[in-house]
PDB file of C-alpha atoms and ligand atoms in Angstrom:
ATOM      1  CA  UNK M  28      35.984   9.628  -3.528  1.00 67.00           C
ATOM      2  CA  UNK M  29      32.740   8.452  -4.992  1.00 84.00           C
ATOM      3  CA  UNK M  30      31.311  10.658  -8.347  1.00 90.00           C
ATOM      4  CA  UNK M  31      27.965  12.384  -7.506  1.00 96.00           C
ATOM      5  CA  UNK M  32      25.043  12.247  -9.998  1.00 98.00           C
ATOM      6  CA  UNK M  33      24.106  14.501 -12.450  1.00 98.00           C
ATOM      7  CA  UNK M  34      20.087  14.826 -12.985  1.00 98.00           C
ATOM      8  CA  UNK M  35      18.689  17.418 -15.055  1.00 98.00           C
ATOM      9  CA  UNK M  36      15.333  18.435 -15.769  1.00 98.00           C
ATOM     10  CA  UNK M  37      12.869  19.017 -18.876  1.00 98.00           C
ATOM     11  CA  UNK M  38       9.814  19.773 -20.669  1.00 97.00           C
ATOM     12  CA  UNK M  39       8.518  22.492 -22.166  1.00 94.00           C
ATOM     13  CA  UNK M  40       7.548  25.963 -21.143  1.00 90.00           C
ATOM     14  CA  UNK M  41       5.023  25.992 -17.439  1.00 87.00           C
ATOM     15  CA  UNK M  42       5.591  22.666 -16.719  1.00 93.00           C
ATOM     16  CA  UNK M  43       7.106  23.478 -13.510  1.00 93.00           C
ATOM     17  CA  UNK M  44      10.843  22.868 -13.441  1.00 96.00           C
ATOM     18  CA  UNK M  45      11.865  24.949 -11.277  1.00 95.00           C
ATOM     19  CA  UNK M  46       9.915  24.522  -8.417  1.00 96.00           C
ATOM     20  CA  UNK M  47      10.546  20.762  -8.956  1.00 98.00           C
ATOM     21  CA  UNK M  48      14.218  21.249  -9.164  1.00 98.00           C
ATOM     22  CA  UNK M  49      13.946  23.148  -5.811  1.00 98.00           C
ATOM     23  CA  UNK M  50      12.173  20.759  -4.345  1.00 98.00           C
ATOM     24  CA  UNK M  51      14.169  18.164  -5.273  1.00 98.00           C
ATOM     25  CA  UNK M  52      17.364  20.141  -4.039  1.00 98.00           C
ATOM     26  CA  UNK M  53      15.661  20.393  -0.673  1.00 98.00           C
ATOM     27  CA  UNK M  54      14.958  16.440  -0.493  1.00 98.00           C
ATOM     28  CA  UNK M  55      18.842  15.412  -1.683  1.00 98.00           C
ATOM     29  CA  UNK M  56      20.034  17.992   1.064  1.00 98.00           C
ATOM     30  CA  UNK M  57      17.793  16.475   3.566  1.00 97.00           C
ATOM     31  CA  UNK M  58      19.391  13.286   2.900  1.00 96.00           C
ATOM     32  CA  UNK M  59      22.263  15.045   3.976  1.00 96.00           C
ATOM     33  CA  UNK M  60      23.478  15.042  -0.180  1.00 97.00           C
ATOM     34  CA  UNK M  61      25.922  17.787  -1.569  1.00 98.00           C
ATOM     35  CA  UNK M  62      23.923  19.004  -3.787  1.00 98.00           C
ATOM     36  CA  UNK M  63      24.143  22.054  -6.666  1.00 98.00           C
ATOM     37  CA  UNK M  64      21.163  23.696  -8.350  1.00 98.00           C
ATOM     38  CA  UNK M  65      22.037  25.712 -12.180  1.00 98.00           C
ATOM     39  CA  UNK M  66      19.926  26.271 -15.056  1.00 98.00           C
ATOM     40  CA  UNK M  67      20.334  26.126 -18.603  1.00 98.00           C
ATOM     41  CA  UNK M  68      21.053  28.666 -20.866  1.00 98.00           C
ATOM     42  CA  UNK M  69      23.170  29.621 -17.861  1.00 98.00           C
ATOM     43  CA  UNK M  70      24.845  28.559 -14.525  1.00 98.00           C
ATOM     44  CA  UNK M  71      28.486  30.195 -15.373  1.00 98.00           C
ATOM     45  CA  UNK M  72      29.522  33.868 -15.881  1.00 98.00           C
ATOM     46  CA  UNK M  73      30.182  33.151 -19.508  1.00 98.00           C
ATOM     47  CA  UNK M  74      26.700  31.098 -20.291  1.00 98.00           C
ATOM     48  CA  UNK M  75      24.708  33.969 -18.609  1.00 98.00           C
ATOM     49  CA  UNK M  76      25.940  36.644 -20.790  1.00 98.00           C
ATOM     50  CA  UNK M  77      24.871  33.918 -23.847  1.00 98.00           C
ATOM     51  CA  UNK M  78      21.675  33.505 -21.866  1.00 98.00           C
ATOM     52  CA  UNK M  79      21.256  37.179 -22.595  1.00 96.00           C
ATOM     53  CA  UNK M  80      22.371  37.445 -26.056  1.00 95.00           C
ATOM     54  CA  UNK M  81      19.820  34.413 -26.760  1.00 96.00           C
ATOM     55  CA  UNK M  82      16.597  35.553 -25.267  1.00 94.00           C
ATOM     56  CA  UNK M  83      16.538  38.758 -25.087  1.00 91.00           C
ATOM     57  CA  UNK M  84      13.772  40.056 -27.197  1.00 88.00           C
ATOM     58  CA  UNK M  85      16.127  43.475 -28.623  1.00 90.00           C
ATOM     59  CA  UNK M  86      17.461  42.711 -31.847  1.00 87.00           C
ATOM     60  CA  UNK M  87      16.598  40.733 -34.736  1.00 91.00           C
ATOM     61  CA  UNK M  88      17.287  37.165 -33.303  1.00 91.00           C
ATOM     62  CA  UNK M  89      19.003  33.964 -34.248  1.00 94.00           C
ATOM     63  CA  UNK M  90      19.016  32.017 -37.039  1.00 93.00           C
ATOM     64  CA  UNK M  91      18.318  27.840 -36.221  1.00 93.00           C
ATOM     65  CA  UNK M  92      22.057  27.257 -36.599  1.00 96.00           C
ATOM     66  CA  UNK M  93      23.374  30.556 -34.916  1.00 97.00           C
ATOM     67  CA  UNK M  94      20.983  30.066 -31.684  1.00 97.00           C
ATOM     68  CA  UNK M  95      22.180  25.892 -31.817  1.00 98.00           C
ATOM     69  CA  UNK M  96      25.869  26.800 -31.690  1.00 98.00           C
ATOM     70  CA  UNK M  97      24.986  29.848 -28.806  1.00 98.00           C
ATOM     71  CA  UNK M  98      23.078  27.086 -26.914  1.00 98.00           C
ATOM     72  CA  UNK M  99      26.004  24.497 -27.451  1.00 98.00           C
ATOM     73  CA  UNK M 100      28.717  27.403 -26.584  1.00 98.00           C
ATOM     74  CA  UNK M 101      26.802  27.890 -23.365  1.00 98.00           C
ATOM     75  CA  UNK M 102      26.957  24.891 -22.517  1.00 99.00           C
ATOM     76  CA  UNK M 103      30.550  23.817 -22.719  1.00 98.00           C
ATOM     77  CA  UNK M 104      31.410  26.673 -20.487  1.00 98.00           C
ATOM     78  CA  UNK M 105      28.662  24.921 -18.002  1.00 98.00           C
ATOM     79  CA  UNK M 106      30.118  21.406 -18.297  1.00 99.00           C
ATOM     80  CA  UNK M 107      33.443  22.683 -18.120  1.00 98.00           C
ATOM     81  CA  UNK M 108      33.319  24.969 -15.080  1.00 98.00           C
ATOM     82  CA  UNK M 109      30.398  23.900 -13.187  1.00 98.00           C
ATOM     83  CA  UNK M 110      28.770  20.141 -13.794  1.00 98.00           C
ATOM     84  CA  UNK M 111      31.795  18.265 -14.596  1.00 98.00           C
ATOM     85  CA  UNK M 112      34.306  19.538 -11.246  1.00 98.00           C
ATOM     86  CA  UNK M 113      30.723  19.075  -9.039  1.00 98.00           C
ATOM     87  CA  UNK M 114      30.124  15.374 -10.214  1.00 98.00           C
ATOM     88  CA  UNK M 115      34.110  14.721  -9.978  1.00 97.00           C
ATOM     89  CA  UNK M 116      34.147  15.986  -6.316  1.00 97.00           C
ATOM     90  CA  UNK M 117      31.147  13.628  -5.597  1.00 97.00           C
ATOM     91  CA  UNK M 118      28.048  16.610  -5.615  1.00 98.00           C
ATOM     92  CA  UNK M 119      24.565  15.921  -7.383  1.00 98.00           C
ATOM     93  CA  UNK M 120      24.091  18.553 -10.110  1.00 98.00           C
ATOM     94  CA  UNK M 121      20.216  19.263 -10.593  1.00 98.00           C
ATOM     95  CA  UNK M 122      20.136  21.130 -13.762  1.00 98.00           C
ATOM     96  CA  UNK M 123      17.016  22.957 -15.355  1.00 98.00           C
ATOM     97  CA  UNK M 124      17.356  21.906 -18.627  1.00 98.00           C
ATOM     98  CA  UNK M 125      20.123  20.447 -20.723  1.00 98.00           C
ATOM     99  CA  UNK M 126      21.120  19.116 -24.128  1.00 98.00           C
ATOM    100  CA  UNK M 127      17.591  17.487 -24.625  1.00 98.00           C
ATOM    101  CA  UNK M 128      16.550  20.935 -24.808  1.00 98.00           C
ATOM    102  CA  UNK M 129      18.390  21.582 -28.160  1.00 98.00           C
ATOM    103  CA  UNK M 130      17.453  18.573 -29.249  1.00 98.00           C
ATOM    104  CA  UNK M 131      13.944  19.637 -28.863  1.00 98.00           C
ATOM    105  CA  UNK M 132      13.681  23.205 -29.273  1.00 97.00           C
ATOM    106  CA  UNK M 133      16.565  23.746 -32.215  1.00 98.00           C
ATOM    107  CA  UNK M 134      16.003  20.173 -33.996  1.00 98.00           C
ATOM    108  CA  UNK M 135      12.339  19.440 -33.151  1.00 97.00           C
ATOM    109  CA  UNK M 136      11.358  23.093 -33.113  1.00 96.00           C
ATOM    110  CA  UNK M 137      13.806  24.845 -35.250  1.00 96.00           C
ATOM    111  CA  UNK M 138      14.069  22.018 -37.904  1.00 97.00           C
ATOM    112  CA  UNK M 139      17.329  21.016 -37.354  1.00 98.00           C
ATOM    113  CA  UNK M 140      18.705  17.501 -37.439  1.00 97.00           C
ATOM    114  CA  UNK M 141      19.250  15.751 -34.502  1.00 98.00           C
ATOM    115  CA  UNK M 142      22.343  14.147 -35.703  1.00 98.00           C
ATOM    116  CA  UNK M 143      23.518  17.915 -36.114  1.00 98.00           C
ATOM    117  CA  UNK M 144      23.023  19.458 -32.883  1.00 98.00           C
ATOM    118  CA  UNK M 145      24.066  16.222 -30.934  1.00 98.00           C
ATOM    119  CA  UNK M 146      27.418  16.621 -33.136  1.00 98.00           C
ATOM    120  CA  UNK M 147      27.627  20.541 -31.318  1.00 98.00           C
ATOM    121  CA  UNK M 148      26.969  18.721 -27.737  1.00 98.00           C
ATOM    122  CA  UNK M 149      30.150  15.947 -28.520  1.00 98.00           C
ATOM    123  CA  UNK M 150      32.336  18.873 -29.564  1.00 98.00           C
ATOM    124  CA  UNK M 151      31.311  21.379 -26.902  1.00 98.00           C
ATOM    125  CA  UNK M 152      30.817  18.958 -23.972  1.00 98.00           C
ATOM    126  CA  UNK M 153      32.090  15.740 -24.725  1.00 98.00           C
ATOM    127  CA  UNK M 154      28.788  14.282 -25.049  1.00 98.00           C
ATOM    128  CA  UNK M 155      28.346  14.558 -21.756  1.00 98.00           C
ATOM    129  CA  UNK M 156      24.611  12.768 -20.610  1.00 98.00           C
ATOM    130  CA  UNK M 157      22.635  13.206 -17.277  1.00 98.00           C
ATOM    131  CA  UNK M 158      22.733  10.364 -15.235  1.00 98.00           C
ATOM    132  CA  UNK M 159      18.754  10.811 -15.364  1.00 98.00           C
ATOM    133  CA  UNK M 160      16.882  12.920 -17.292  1.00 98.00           C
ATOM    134  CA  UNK M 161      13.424  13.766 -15.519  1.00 98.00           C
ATOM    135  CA  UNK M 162      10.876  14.976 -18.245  1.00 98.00           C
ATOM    136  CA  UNK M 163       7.521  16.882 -17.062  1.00 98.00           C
ATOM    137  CA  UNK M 164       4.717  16.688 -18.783  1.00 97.00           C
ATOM    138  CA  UNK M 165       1.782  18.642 -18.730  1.00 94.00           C
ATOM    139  CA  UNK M 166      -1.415  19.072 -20.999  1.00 89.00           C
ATOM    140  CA  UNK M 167      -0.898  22.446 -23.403  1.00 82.00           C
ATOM    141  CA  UNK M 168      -3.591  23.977 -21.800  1.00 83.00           C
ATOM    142  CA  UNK M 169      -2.615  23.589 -17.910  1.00 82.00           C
ATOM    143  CA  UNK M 170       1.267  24.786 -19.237  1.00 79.00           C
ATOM    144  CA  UNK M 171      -0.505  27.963 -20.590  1.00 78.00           C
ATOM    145  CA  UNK M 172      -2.500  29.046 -17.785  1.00 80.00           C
ATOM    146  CA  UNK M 173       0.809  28.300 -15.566  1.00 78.00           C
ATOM    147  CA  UNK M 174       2.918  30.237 -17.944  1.00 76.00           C
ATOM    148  CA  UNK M 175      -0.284  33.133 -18.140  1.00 80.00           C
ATOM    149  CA  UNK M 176       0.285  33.515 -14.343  1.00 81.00           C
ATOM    150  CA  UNK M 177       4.339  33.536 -14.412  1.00 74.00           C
ATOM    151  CA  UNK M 178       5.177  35.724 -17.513  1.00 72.00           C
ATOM    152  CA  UNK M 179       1.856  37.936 -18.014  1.00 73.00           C
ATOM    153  CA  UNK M 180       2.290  38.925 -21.935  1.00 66.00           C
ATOM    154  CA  UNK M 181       6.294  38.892 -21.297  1.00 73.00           C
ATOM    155  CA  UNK M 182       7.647  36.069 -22.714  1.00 79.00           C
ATOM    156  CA  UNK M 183      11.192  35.838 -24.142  1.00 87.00           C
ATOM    157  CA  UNK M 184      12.334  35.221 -27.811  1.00 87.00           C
ATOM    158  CA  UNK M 185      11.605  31.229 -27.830  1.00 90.00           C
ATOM    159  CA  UNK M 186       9.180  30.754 -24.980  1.00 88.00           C
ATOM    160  CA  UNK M 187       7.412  33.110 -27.315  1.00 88.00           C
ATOM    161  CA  UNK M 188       7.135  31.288 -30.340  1.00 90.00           C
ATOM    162  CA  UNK M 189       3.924  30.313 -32.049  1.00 88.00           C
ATOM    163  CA  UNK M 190       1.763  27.089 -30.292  1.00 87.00           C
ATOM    164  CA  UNK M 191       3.007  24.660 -33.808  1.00 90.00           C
ATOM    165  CA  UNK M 192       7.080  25.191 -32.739  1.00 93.00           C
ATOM    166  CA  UNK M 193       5.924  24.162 -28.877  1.00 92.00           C
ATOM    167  CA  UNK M 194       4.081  21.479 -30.562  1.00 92.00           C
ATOM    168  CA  UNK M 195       7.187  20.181 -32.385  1.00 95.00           C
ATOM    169  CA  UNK M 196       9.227  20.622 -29.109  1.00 96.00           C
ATOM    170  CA  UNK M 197       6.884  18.912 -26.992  1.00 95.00           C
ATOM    171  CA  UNK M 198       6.560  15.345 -29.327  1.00 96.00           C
ATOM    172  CA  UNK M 199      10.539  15.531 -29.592  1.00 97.00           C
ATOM    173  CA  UNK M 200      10.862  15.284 -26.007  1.00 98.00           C
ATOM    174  CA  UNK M 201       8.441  12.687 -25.951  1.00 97.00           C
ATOM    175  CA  UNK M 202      10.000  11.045 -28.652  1.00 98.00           C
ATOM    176  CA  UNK M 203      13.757  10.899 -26.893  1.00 98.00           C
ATOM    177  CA  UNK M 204      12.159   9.291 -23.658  1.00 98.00           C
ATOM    178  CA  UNK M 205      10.836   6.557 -25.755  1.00 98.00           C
ATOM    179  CA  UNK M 206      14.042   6.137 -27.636  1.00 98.00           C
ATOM    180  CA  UNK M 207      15.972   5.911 -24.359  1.00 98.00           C
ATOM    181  CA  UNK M 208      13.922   4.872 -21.543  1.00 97.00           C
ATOM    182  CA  UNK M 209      16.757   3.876 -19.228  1.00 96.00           C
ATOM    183  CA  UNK M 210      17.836   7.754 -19.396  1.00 98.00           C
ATOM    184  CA  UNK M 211      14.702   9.347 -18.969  1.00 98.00           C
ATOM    185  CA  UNK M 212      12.239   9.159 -16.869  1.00 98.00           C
ATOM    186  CA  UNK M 213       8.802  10.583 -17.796  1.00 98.00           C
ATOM    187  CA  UNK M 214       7.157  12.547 -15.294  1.00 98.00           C
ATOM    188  CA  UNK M 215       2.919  13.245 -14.988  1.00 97.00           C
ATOM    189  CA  UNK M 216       3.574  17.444 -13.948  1.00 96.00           C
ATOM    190  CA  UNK M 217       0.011  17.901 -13.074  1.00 95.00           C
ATOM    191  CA  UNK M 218      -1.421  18.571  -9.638  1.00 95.00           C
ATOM    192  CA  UNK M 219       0.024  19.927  -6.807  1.00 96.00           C
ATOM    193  CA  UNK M 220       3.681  20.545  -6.394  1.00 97.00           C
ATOM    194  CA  UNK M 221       4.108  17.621  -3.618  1.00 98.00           C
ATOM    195  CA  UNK M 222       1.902  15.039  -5.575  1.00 98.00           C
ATOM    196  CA  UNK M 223       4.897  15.960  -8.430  1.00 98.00           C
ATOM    197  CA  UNK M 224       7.621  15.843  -6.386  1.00 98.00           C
ATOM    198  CA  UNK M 225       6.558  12.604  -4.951  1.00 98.00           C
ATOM    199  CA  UNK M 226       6.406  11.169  -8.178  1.00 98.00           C
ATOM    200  CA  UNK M 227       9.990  12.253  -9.295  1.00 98.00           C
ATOM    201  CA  UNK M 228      11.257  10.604  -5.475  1.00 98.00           C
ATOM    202  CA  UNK M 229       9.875   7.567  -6.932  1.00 98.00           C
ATOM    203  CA  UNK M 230      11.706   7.397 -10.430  1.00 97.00           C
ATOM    204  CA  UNK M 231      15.070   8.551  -8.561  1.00 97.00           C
ATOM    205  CA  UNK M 232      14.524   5.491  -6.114  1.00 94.00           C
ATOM    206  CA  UNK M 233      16.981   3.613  -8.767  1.00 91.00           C
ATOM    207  CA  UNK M 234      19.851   5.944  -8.563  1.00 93.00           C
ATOM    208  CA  UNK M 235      19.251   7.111  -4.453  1.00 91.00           C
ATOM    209  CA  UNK M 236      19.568   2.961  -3.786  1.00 83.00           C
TER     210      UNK M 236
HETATM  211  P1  LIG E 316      13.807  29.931 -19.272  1.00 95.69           P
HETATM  212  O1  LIG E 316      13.337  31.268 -18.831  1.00 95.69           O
HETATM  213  O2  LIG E 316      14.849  29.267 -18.460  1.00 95.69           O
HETATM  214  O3  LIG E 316      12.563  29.038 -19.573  1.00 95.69           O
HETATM  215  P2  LIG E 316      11.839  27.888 -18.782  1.00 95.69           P
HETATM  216  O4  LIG E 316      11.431  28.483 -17.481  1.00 95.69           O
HETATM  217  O5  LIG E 316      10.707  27.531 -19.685  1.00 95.69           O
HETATM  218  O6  LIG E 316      12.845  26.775 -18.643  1.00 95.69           O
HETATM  219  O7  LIG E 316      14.313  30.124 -20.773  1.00 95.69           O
HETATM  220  C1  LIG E 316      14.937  29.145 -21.444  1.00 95.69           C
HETATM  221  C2  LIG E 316      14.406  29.141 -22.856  1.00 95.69           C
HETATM  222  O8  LIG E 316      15.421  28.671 -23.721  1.00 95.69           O
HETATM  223  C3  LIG E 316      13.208  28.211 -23.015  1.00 95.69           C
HETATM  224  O9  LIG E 316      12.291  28.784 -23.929  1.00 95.69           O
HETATM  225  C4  LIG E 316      13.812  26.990 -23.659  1.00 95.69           C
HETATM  226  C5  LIG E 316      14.965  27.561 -24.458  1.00 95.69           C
HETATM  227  N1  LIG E 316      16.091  26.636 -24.667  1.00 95.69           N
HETATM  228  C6  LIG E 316      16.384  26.197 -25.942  1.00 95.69           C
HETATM  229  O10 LIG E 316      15.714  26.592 -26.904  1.00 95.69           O
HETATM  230  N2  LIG E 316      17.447  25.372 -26.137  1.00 95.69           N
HETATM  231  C7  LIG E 316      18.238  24.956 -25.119  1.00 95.69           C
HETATM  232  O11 LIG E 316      19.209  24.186 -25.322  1.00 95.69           O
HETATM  233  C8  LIG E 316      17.923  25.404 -23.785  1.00 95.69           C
HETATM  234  C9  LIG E 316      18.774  24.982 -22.623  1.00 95.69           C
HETATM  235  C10 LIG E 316      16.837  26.246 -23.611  1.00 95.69           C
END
């Protein structure tokens, strides 16, 4: 049996993962594709109930370290129990988000080192990598009016954080898909959904061949 892919996701908050990733879904179905959509925090009974311990706004929150080790925690249950057995039976996993998100948001963000948190991500998963990682991009200002319309004045504990921590996040991602082009593959997110979508057909056209 053939392994599937593994794709995941990025970018920061409004950039429009999630109607990408469904989109995307819809296309790798069409091609008649087993295909599985999760999300990150998430995807597994275990990484929801971190998913609620880490953004729920009750409480007095995580430290850098504490919220790194929840996100890496998370994720090994996700790897474990989801991605890995989906690729191994030959499925594409499209995940929103993955270990480029710590590396953004708790190292760029949160100040911790990168060597640090990718050390978490070898012990909890293996070092387990996407087969492509698809990063949106969007001006600050478009990603706040998208994220004005979607969350109102809710926002959770780190999608709430100050414009200089989304900053920091943003130029780490950036900074990754320059380190590893092969990897990544940087997306414009701007414009309507099927000008977007088109564009991430076009960088999959490598791994769809
Ligand atoms: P979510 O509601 O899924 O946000 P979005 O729609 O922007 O993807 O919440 C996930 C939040 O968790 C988001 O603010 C990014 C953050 N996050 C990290 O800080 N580290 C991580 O490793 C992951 C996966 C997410």
């Amino acid at each position: 049996m053939t392994m599937g892919r593994f794709i995941a996701l990025e970018g920061g908050e409004g950039v429009g993962k999630s109607t990408q990733g469904r989109l995307l879904a819809d296309a790798l179905r069409a091609r008649g594709l087993d295909v599985v959509t999760t999300r990150e925090p998430g995807g597994t009974a275990g990484a929801e109930a971190i998913r609620m311990m880490l953004l729920s706004t009750e409480g007095e929150g995580w430290g850098a370290r504490a919220e790194a080790l929840l996100f890496a925690a998370a994720r090994a249950d996700h790897v474990d129990k989801l991605i890995r057995p989906a690729v191994e039976r030959g499925a594409w996993v499209v995940c929103d988000r993955f270990v480029d998100s710590s590396r953004a948001y708790q190292g760029g963000g949160g100040g911790l080192c990168d060597g640090d948190v990718l050390d978490l991500h070898r012990i909890g998963s293996e070092g387990l990598l996407p087969d492509l990682t698809l990063l949106l991009t969007v001006d600050p200002a478009v990603s706040a009016q998208r994220l004005a319309l979607r969350d109102g004045d809710v926002a959770d504990r780190i999608g709430g954080r100050g414009a200089d921590y989304h900053a920091r996040v943003a130029a780490a991602f950036r900074a990754f898909a320059d380190a590893e082009p092969t990897r990544f593959g940087v997306i414009d997110a701007e414009g309507a959904p099927d000008e977007v979508h088109g564009r991430i057909m076009a960088a999959l056209a490598g791994i769809l061949a």
